C-alpha cells in the first residue's frame, strides 16, 4: 500500500514555528519517524510539502494514479481554500485531513475546515501521532 503525506504552508517550519502549539519536532524528523513506523507494517509513504496552493492542487490531481490514499495537512489553506476542497472532491482516492493542533479549541476563524468537508475524515489535536492514526484509518482493518 502506498500513501502520500501532503503538507501545506508553513509546515516546513515545524520545530521552530510556535513550538508551544505545534511541538518541537522538525518536519524532517516527523517524516523519518513516520516512514520507519509505516515500513514495519508494509506501508510505503511518500512525502511532499509546499507553501504554494497550485503545487498542492497539482499534487492532489496526480496522486490519484499513484497512491491508494492521502494524508493531508493543508495548514492555513484549511480555512479558506475552496480550490483544494474541490480537488479533494474530484479525486477518487480517500483523503484524511490531519491537524497537529486542536483547531476546534483555537481562534473562531480556525475552527471550521473547508477542506475537511470533502475528506473521508479528520484528526485534529493529536500532534504528530495524528499522522499515524490517519495512515491506519486509510489502511483499514
Ligand atoms: C494546522 C492548523 C492550521 O490552522 C494552521 O494554519 C497550520 C497548522 C495544524 O496542523 O494544526 O498551519 O494545520
XYZ file of C-alpha atoms and ligand atoms in Angstrom:
154
model
C 0.000 0.000 0.000
C 1.285 3.436 -0.956
C 0.146 6.625 0.784
C 1.023 10.258 0.105
C 1.672 12.512 3.101
C 0.908 16.004 1.874
C 1.847 19.058 3.937
C 0.719 22.611 3.296
C 2.118 26.068 4.029
C 4.479 26.780 6.919
C 4.765 23.130 7.895
C 8.351 23.211 6.621
C 9.000 25.370 9.706
C 7.895 22.713 12.216
C 10.183 22.571 15.203
C 10.887 26.292 15.282
C 7.393 27.560 14.478
C 5.263 28.292 17.578
C 6.578 25.170 19.364
C 4.095 25.629 22.208
C 1.339 24.892 19.654
C 2.993 22.663 17.061
C 5.707 20.926 19.100
C 9.486 20.954 18.818
C 9.908 18.150 16.287
C 11.085 19.194 12.820
C 9.245 18.126 9.675
C 12.273 16.051 8.663
C 12.215 14.132 11.940
C 8.426 13.697 11.831
C 8.679 12.259 8.317
C 11.589 9.949 9.169
C 9.782 8.503 12.197
C 6.582 8.099 10.229
C 8.363 6.376 7.345
C 10.125 3.908 9.682
C 6.903 3.108 11.534
C 4.949 2.629 8.277
C 7.626 0.383 6.759
C 7.154 -2.025 9.699
C 3.596 -2.539 8.520
C 4.447 -2.758 4.836
C 3.059 0.678 4.041
C 5.094 2.834 1.718
C 4.934 6.581 2.265
C 5.864 9.448 0.004
C 6.155 12.993 1.348
C 5.520 16.360 -0.231
C 5.369 19.794 1.375
C 4.594 23.046 -0.393
C 3.830 26.620 0.544
C 2.059 27.076 -2.796
C -1.598 26.265 -3.314
C -1.077 25.443 -7.012
C 1.550 22.816 -6.194
C -0.734 21.223 -3.631
C -3.541 21.154 -6.209
C -1.307 19.501 -8.791
C -0.081 17.006 -6.237
C -3.674 16.021 -5.389
C -4.527 15.660 -9.086
C -1.604 13.379 -9.881
C -1.871 11.347 -6.653
C -4.974 9.536 -7.838
C -2.924 7.460 -10.269
C -0.073 6.650 -7.886
C -1.440 6.276 -4.356
C -4.218 4.458 -2.550
C -4.820 7.310 -0.130
C -3.630 10.705 1.041
C -2.972 12.155 4.491
C -3.261 15.907 4.124
C -2.462 18.765 6.477
C -3.486 21.796 4.399
C -2.162 24.275 7.014
C -3.898 27.641 6.824
C -5.447 26.737 3.439
C -7.756 24.529 5.535
C -9.824 27.533 6.437
C -10.189 29.188 3.053
C -9.286 27.092 0.014
C -12.319 26.086 -1.981
C -9.917 25.075 -4.769
C -8.241 22.471 -2.534
C -11.640 21.321 -1.281
C -12.792 20.812 -4.875
C -9.594 18.948 -5.792
C -10.126 16.537 -2.883
C -13.717 16.002 -4.025
C -12.580 15.487 -7.626
C -10.186 12.613 -6.989
C -11.335 9.090 -6.385
C -8.938 8.112 -3.576
C -9.669 8.754 0.132
C -8.101 11.758 1.846
C -7.785 12.043 5.639
C -7.128 15.537 6.979
C -4.704 15.976 9.867
C -4.003 18.917 12.163
C -1.283 18.866 14.772
C -3.186 21.335 16.922
C -6.768 21.040 18.081
C -8.316 23.523 15.659
C -11.714 23.351 17.400
C -10.184 24.814 20.542
C -8.428 27.743 18.877
C -9.455 31.073 17.294
C -13.032 31.148 15.977
C -11.868 31.578 12.349
C -9.678 28.483 12.687
C -12.467 26.211 13.891
C -14.025 25.497 10.540
C -12.372 23.466 7.800
C -13.423 23.999 4.193
C -11.223 21.135 3.027
C -12.419 18.559 5.606
C -15.884 18.741 4.058
C -14.517 16.764 1.107
C -12.329 14.392 3.161
C -13.150 10.926 4.472
C -12.299 12.094 7.987
C -10.265 14.493 10.085
C -7.873 14.015 13.010
C -7.036 17.129 14.988
C -5.107 17.850 18.167
C -3.114 14.618 18.454
C 0.219 16.149 17.428
C 2.491 14.055 15.215
C 0.611 10.900 16.278
C -2.291 12.167 14.189
C -0.404 11.208 11.015
C -0.062 7.595 12.193
C -3.740 7.458 13.086
C -4.628 8.781 9.645
C -2.428 6.192 7.917
C -4.092 3.447 9.985
C -7.512 4.810 9.040
C -6.576 4.565 5.364
C -5.091 1.095 5.796
C -8.367 -0.204 7.213
C -8.930 -3.400 9.229
C -2.532 23.407 11.331
C -3.657 24.301 11.844
C -3.882 25.489 10.907
O -4.902 26.327 11.424
C -2.614 26.295 10.775
O -2.804 27.358 9.871
C -1.443 25.471 10.399
C -1.264 24.180 11.077
C -2.203 22.271 12.318
O -1.550 21.321 11.907
O -2.570 22.347 13.487
O -0.600 25.871 9.612
O -2.960 22.801 10.112
